[in-house]
Coordinates of C-alpha atoms and ligand atoms in Angstrom, one line a residue:
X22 CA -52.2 -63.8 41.4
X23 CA -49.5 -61.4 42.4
X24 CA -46.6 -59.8 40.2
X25 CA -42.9 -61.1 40.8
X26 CA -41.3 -59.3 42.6
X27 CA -37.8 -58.7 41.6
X28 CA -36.0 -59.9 44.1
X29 CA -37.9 -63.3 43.4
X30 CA -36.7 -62.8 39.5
X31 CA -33.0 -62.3 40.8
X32 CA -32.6 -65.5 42.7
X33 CA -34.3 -67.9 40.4
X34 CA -32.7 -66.2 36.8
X35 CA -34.6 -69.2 34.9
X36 CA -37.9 -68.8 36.2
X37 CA -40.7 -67.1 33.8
X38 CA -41.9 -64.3 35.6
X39 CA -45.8 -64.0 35.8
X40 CA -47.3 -61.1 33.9
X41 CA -50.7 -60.4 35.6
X42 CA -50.6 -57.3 37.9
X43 CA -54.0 -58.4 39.3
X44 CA -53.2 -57.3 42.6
X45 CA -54.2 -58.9 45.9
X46 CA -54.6 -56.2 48.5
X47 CA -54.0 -58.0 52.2
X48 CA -56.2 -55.1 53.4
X49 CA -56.5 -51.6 52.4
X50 CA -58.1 -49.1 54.7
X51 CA -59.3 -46.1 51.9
X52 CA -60.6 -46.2 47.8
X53 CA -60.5 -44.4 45.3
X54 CA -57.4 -43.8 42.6
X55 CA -54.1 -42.7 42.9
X56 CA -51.8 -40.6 41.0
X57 CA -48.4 -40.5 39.0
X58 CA -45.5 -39.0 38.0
X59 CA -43.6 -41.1 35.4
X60 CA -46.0 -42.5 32.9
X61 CA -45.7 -42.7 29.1
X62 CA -48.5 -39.8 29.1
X63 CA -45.7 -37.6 31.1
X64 CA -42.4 -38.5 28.7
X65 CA -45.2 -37.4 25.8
X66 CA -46.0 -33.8 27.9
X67 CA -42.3 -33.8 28.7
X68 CA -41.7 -33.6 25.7
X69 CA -39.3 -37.2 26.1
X70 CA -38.2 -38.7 22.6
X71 CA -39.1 -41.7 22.0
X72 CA -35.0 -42.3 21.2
X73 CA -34.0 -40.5 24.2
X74 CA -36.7 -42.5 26.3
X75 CA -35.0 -45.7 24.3
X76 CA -31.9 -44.9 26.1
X77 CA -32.3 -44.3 29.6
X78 CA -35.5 -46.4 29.9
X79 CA -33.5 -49.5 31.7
X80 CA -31.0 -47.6 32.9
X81 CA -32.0 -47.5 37.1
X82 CA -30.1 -44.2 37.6
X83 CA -31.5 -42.1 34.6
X84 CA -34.9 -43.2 34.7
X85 CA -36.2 -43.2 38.5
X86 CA -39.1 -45.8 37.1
X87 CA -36.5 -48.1 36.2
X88 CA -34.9 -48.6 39.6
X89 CA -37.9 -50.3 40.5
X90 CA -37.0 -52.8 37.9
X91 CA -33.6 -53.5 36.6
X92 CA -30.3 -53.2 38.6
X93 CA -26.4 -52.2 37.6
X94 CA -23.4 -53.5 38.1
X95 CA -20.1 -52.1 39.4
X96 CA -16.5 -53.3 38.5
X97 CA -13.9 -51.7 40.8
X98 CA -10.5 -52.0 38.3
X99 CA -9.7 -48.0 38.8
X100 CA -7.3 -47.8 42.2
X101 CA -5.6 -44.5 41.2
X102 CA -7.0 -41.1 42.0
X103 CA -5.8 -37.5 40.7
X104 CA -7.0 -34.9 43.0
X105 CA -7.8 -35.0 46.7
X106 CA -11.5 -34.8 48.4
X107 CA -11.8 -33.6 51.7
X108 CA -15.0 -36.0 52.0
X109 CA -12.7 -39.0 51.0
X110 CA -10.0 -41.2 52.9
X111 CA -7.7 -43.1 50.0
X112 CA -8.3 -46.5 51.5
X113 CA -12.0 -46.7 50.9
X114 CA -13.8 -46.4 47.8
X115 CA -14.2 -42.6 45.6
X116 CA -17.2 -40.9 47.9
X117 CA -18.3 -39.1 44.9
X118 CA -20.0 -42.4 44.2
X119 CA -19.7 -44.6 47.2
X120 CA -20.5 -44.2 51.1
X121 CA -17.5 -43.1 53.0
X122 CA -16.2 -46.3 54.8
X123 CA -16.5 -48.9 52.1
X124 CA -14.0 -51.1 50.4
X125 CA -14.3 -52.8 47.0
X126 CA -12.2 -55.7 46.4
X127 CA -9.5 -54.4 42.9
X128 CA -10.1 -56.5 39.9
X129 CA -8.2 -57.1 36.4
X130 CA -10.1 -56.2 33.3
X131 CA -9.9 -59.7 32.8
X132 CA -11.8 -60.6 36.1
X133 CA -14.0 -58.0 35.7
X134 CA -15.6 -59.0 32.5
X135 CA -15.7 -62.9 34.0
X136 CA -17.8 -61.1 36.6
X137 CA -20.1 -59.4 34.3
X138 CA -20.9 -62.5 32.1
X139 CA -21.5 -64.5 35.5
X140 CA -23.8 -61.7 36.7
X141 CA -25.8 -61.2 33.9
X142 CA -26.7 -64.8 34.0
X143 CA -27.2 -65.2 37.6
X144 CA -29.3 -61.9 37.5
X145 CA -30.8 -60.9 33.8
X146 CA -32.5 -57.9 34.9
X147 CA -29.3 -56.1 35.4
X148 CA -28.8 -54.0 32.9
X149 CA -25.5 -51.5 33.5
X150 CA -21.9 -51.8 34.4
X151 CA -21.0 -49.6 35.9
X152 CA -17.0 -48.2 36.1
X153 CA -17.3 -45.7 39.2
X154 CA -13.4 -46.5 41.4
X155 CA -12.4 -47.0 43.9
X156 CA -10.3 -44.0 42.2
X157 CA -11.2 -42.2 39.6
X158 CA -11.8 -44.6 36.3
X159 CA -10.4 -41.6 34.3
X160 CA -7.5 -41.5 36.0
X161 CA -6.7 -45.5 35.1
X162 CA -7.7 -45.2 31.4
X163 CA -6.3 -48.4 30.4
X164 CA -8.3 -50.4 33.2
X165 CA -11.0 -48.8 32.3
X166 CA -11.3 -49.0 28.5
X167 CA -9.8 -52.5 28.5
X168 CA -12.9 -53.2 30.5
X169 CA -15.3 -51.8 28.6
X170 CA -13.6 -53.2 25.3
X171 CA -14.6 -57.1 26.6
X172 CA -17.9 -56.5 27.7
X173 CA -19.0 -54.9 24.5
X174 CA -17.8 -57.3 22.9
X175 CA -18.9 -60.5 24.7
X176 CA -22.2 -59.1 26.2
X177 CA -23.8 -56.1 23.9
X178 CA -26.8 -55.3 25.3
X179 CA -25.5 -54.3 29.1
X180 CA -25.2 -50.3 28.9
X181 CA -22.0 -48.9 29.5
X182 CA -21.2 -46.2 32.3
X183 CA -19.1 -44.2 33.9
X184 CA -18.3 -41.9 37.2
X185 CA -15.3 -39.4 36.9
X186 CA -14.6 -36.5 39.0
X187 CA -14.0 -35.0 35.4
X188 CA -10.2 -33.6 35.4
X189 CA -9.0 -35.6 32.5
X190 CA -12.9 -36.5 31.1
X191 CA -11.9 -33.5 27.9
X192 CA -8.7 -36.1 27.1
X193 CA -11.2 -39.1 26.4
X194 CA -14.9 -38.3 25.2
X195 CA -13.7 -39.4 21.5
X196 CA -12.7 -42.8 23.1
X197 CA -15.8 -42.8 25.3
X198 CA -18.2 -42.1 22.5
X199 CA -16.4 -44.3 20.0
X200 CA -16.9 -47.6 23.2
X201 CA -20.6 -46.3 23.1
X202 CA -20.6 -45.5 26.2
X203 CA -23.7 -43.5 26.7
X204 CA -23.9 -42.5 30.4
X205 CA -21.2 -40.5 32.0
X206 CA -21.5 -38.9 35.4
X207 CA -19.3 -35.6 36.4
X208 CA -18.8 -35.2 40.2
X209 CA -19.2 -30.9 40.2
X210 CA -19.5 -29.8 43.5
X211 CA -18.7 -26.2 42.7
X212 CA -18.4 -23.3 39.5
X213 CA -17.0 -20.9 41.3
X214 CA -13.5 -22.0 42.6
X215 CA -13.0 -20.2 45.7
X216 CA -16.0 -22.4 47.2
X217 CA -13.8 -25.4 45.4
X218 CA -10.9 -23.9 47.8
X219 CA -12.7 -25.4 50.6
X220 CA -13.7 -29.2 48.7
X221 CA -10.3 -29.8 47.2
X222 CA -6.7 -29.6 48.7
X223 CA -4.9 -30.2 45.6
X224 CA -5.4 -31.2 42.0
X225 CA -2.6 -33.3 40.0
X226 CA -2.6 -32.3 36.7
X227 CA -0.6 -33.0 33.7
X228 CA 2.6 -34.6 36.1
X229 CA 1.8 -31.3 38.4
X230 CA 0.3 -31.0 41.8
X231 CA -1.6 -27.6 42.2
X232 CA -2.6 -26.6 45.7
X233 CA -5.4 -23.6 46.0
X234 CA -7.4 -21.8 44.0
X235 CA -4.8 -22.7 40.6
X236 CA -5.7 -26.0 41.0
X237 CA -9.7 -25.5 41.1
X238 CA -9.5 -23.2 38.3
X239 CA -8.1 -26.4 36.2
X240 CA -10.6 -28.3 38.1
X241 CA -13.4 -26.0 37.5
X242 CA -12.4 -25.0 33.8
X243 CA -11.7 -28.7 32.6
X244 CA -15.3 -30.0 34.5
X245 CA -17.1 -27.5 32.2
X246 CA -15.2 -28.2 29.2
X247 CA -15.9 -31.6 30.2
X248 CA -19.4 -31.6 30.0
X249 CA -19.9 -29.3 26.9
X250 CA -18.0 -32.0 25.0
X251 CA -20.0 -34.9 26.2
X252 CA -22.9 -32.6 24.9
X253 CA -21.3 -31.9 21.6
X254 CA -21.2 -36.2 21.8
X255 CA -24.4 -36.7 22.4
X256 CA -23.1 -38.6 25.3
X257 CA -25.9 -38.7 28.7
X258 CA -24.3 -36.7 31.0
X259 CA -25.8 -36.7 34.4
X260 CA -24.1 -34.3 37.2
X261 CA -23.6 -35.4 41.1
X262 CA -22.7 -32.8 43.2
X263 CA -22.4 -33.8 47.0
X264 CA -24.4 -31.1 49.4
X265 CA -21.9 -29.6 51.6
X266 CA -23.8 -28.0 54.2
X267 CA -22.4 -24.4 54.6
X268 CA -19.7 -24.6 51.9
X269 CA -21.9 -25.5 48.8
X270 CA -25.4 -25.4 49.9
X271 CA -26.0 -22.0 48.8
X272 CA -23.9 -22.3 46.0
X273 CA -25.6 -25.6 44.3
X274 CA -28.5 -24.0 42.1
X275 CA -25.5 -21.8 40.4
X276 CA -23.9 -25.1 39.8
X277 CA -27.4 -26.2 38.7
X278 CA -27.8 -23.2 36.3
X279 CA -24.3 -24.0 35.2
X280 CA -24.9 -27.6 33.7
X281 CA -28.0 -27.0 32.9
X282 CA -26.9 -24.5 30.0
X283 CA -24.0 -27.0 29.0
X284 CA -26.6 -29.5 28.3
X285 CA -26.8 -32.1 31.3
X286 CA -29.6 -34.3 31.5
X287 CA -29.9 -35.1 35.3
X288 CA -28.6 -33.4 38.5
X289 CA -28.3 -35.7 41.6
X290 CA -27.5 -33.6 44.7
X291 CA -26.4 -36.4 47.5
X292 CA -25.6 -35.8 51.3
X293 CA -22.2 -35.8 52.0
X294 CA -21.8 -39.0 54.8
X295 CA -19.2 -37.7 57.0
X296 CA -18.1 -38.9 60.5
X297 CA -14.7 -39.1 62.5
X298 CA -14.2 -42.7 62.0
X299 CA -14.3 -42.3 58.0
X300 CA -10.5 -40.7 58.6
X301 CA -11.7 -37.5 56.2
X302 CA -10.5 -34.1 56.3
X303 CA -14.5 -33.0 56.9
X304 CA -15.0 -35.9 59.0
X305 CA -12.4 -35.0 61.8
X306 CA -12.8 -31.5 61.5
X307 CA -16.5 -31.8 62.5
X308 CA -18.2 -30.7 59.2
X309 CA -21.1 -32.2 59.2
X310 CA -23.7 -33.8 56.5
X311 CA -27.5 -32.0 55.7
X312 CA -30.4 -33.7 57.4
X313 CA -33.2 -35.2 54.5
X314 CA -35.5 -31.6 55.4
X315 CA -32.2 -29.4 54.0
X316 CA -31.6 -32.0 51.2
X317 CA -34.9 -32.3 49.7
X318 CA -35.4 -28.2 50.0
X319 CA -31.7 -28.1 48.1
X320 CA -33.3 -30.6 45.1
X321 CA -36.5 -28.7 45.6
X322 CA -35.2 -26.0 45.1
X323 CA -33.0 -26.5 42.2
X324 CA -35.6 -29.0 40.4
X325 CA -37.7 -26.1 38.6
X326 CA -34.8 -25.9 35.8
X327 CA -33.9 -29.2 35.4
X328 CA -34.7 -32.7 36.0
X329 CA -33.7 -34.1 39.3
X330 CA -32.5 -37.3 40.5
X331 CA -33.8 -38.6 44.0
X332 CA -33.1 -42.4 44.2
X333 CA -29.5 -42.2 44.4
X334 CA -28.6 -44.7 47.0
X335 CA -24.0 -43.9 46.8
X336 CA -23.4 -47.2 46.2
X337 CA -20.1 -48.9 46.6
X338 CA -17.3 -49.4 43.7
X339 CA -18.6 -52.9 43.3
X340 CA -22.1 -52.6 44.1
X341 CA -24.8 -55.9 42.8
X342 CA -28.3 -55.8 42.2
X343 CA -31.1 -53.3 42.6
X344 CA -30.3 -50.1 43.6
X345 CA -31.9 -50.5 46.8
X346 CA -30.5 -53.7 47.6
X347 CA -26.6 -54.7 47.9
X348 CA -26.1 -58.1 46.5
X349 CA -21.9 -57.7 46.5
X350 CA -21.6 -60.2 49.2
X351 CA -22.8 -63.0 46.3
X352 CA -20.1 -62.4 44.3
X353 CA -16.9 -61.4 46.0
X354 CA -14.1 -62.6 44.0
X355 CA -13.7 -66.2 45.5
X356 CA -16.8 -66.9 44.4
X357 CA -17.2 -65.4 40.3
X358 CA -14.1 -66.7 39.7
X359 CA -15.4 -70.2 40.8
X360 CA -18.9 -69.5 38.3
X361 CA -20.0 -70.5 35.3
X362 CA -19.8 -67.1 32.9
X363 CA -23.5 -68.2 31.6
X364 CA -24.8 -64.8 29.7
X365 CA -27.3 -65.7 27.5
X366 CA -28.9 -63.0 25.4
X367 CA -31.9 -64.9 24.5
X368 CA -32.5 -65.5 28.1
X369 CA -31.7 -62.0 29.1
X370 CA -34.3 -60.3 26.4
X371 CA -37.1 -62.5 28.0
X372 CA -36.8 -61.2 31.5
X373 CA -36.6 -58.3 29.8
X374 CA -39.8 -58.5 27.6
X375 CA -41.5 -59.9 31.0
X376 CA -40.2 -56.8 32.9
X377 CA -41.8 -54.5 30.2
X378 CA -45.0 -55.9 30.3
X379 CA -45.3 -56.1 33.9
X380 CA -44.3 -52.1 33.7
X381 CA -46.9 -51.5 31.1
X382 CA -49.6 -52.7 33.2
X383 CA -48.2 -50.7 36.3
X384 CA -48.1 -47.6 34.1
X385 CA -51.7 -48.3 33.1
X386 CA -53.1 -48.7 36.2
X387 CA -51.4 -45.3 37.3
X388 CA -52.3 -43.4 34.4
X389 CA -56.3 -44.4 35.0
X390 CA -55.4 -43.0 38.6
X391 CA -54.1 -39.7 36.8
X392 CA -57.4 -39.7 34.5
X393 CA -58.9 -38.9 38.2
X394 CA -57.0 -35.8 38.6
X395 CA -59.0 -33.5 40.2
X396 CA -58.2 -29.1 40.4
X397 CA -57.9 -28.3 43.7
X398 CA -55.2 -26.7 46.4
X399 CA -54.4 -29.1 48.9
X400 CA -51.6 -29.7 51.3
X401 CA -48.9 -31.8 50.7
X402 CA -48.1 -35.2 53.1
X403 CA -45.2 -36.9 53.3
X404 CA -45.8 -40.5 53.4
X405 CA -43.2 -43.9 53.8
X406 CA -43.4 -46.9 51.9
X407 CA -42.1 -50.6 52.3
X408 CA -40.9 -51.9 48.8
X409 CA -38.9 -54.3 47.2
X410 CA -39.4 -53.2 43.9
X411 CA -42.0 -53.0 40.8
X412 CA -43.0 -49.8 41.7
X413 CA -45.4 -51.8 44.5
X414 CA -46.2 -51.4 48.5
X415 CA -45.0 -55.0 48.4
X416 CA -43.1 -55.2 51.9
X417 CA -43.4 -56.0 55.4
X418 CA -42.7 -53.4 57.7
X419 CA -40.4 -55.1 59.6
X420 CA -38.1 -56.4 56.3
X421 CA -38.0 -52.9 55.6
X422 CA -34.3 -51.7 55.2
X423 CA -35.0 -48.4 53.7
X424 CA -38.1 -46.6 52.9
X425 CA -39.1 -44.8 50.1
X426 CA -40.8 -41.6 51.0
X427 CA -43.6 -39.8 48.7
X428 CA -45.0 -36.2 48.4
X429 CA -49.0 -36.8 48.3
X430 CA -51.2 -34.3 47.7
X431 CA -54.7 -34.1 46.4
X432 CA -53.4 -34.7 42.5
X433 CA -50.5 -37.0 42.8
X434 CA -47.9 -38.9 44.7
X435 CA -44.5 -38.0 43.6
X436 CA -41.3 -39.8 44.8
X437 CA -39.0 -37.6 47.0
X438 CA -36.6 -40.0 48.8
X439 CA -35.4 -42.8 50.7
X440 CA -34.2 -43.0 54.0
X441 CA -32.5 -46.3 55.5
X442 CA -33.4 -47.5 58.7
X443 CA -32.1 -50.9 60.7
X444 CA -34.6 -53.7 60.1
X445 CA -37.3 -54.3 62.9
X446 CA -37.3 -57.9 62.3
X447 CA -33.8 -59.4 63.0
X448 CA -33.6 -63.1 63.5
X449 CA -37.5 -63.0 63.7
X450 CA -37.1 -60.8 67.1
X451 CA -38.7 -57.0 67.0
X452 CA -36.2 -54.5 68.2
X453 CA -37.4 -51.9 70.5
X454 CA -34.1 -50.2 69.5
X455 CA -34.8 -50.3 66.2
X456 CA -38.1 -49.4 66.0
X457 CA -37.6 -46.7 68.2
X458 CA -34.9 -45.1 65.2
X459 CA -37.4 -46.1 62.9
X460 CA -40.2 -43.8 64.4
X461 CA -37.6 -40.8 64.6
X462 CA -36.6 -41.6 60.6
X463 CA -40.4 -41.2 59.7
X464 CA -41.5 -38.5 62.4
X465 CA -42.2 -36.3 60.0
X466 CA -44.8 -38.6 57.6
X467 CA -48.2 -38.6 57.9
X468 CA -48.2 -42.6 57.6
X469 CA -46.4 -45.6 56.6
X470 CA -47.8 -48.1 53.9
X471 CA -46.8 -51.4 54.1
X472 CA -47.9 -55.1 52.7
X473 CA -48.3 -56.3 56.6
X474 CA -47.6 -54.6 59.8
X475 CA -46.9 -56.4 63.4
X476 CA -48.9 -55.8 66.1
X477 CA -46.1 -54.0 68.3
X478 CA -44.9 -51.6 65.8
X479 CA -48.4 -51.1 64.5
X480 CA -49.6 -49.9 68.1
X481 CA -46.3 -48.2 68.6
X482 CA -46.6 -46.3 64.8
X483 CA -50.3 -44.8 65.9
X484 CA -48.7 -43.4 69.1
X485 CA -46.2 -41.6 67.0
X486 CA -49.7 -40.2 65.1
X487 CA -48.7 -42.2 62.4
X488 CA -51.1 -43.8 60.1
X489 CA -50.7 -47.1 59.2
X490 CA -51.9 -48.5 55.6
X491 CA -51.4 -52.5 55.1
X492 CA -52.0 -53.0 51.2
X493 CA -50.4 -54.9 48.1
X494 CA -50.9 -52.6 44.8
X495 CA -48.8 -49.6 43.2
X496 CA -47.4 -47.3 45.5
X497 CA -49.0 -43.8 44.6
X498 CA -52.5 -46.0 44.1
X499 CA -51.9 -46.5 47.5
X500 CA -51.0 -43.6 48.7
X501 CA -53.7 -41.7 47.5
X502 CA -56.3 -43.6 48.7
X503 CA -54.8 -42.5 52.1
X504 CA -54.8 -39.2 51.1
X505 CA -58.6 -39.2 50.3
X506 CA -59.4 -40.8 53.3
X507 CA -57.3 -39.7 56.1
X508 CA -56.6 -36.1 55.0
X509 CA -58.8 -34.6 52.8
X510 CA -61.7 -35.9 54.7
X511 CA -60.3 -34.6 58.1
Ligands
CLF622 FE1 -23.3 -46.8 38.5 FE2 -23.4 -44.3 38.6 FE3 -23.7 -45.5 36.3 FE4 -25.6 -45.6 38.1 S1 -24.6 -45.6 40.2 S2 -21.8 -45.5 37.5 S3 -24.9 -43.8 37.0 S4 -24.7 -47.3 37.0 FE5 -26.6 -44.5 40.5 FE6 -25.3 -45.6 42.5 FE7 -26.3 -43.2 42.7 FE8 -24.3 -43.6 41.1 S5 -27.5 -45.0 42.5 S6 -24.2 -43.9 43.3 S7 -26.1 -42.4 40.7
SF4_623 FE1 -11.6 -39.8 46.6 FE2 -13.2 -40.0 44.4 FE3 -12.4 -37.5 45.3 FE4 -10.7 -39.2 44.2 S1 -12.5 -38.2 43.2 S2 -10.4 -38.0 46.0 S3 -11.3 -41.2 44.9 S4 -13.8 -39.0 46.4

């Protein structure tokens, strides 16, 4: 018997999903145990509450387990914006959340919370909305609150949380705390504003546009004060910055150091997405976005102070479903408005309790795989998985629309990324194209673990010098077992 998959659990809402993580391996090449990095043994060593873990523990941003399990919700009711991004063109969605390039249809508070109810009840694991543009939600406070007003009131247990570039964030952390909202995110791309010089043309502030360095002072002195009130709150604060290469790159771990001593929780550094026909300042002038080696040495680098997020996927203003996965397209306003609004709570907590249980035996089986840890130096591999969730190698290559990449050494497997890639198998066809782009995406792994491989892209994969794994079980148990057999032995 397999586990469910979530994807399975959010198109049929009503079904029960099954508990037993017996896993069925189609074929696994290696043995022995794996390894891992976010089990309930870690939060104790980490020194985790069990309050604090209480709070982000379903939330798929905070908690990088999560993602594997529950998915958010985004209401796009904030149009306005206050200052000016040079990664951002006004007709798309805010890039400090969103890819450059997308649009989100503008709802009413009203329409919005019809969505939320509808959602919830088409898909119970989500567990967040989300209020992250297509402006700033700060700068359209009455959308904004309004919004969060009628979901806590019809549908208490969906988390509340919210995206600002933090300009007028010091005006409302009393109303933000008295919502309960718990999660806010602060866009800070810079602390020192002559690098901000370079980010932001101008900042209105206060019925007052400020070009230059006045204006990221404000920015840069209101961001900090920000932040130390949402700490003074005991509000969640967790700090994007978009990685700038040769503006900010340098600069980031002060901005690390920065929120770290104002008390942030998490620090996501994202690539900034930038290219001509996005219609940005950076995008025509040629300024262009860090590759996934420059990124991951930027988080590296910074992730010794604080804790990092990894899994970020910039999701759009209105974004549906796992974070991996975009479900927006099932819900675009001609179609909620025509749905039932069926939240039921009862129904909700029983996914829910299902989902827990199903995690608990995943964390088991990893934590036996930790028990295995054994003290020596060895190098680290890169390796690329095929997922569509519960923390499992539970996907065909060729479905695969992203894949999530691991650092395995001798020890552990520890998550480091994702990288999207065009799907092999379109319409049932392999692309040569595609597989081709798919190879260059992954050069630099040592293999690719997937629940079944084709016999094209499996011979194709090996010519690279990949190797390729076909298995069904938790990802670092998997990817350990390759790293005992294919590189330690070697
Ligand atoms: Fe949305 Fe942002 Fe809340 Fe998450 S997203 S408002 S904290 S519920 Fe998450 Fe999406 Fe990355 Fe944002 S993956 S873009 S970090
Ligand atoms: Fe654009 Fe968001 Fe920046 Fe406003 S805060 S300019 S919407 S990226």
């Amino acid at each position: 018997m397999t586990p469910p998959p979530p994807t399975a659990l959010a198109s049929a809402p009503t079904m029960t999903p099954e508990l037993d993580i017996t896993l069925t391996k189609t074929k696994t090449t290696v043995k022995s145990g794996g390894g891992c990095g976010c089990s309930t043994k870690n939060d104790a060593a980490n020194g985790m509450s069990e309050t604090l873990k209480a709070r982000i523990d379903k939330h798929p941003c905070y908690r990088e387990e999560a993602h594997h399990h529950y998915a958010r919700l985004h209401v796009a009711v904030a149009p306005a914006c206050n200052i000016q991004c040079n990664y951002c063109n006004r007709k798309y969605d805010c890039a400090n959340e969103s890819r450059p390039g997308v649009v989100s249809e503008l709802l009413t508070p009203e329409e919005a919370a019809h969505k939320v109810l509808v959602v919830a009840g088409k898909i119970p694991q989500m567990t967040v909305l989300g209020i992250a543009g297509p402006g700033d939600p700060l700068a359209n406070p009455e959308k904004t609150f309004r919004t969060f007003e009628l979901i806590a009131d019809k549908a208490p247990d969906i988390k509340l949380c919210l995206s600002t570039n933090g300009l007028m964030l010091p005006d409302h952390v009393d109303r933000i705390k008295q919502l309960n909202v718990d999660h806010v995110t602060i866009t800070i791309n810079m602390v020192d504003p002559k690098i901000g010089e370079k980010i932001y043309p101008w900042v209105h502030y206060r019925r007052r546009r400020y070009r230059g360095i006045e204006g990221e002072k404000i920015m840069h002195e209101r961001q900090m004060e920000g932040l130390q009130a949402l700490q003074d709150a005991d509000i969640l604060c967790k700090v994007n910055s978009v990685l700038i290469p040769g503006i900010n790159d340098e600069h980031l771990s002060e901005v690390n150091k920065a929120i770290r001593d104002r008390g942030a929780f998490l620090h996501n550094i994202m690539p900034l997405i930038s290219a001509p026909e996005h219609g940005t300042y950076f995008g025509l002038n040629g300024q262009r976005g860090p590759n996934p080696k420059e990124l991951k040495g930027v988080q590296d680098k910074c992730s010794g102070n604080m804790k990092m997020m990894r899994h970020c996927r910039q999701c759009r203003a209105d974004a549906v479903g796992l974070l991996g996965e975009d479900r927006s397209q099932e819900f675009t306003k001609e179609k909620f408005m025509e749905m039932p609004a069926d939240y039921s709570l009862q129904q909700r907590q029983a996914v829910h309790l299902s989902i827990e249980q199903t995690k608990t035996a995943v964390a088991k089986k990893k934590e036996a795989a930790v028990s295995n840890k054994r003290p020596i130096n060895s190098p680290k591999v890169l390796v690329a998985v095929a997922t569509k969730g519960g923390g499992l190698v539970n996907q065909h290559f060729g479905h695969a629309k992203e894949f999530m990449i691991y650092e395995v050494d001798a020890n552990e497997a520890r998550f480091v990324g994702h990288r999207k890639v065009a799907d092999y198998c379109q319409g049932g066809y392999g692309e040569a194209a595609a597989l081709d782009g798919i190879i260059s995406t992954v050069s630099d792994c040592k293999a690719v673990l997937a629940s079944k491989v084709g016999p094209c892209p499996k011979k194709e994969l090996k010519k690279a010098g990949l190797t390729v794994v076909e298995a069904y079980d938790v990802i670092e148990t998997v990817a350990r077992q390759f790293y005992d057999a294919h590189v330690l032995e070697n």
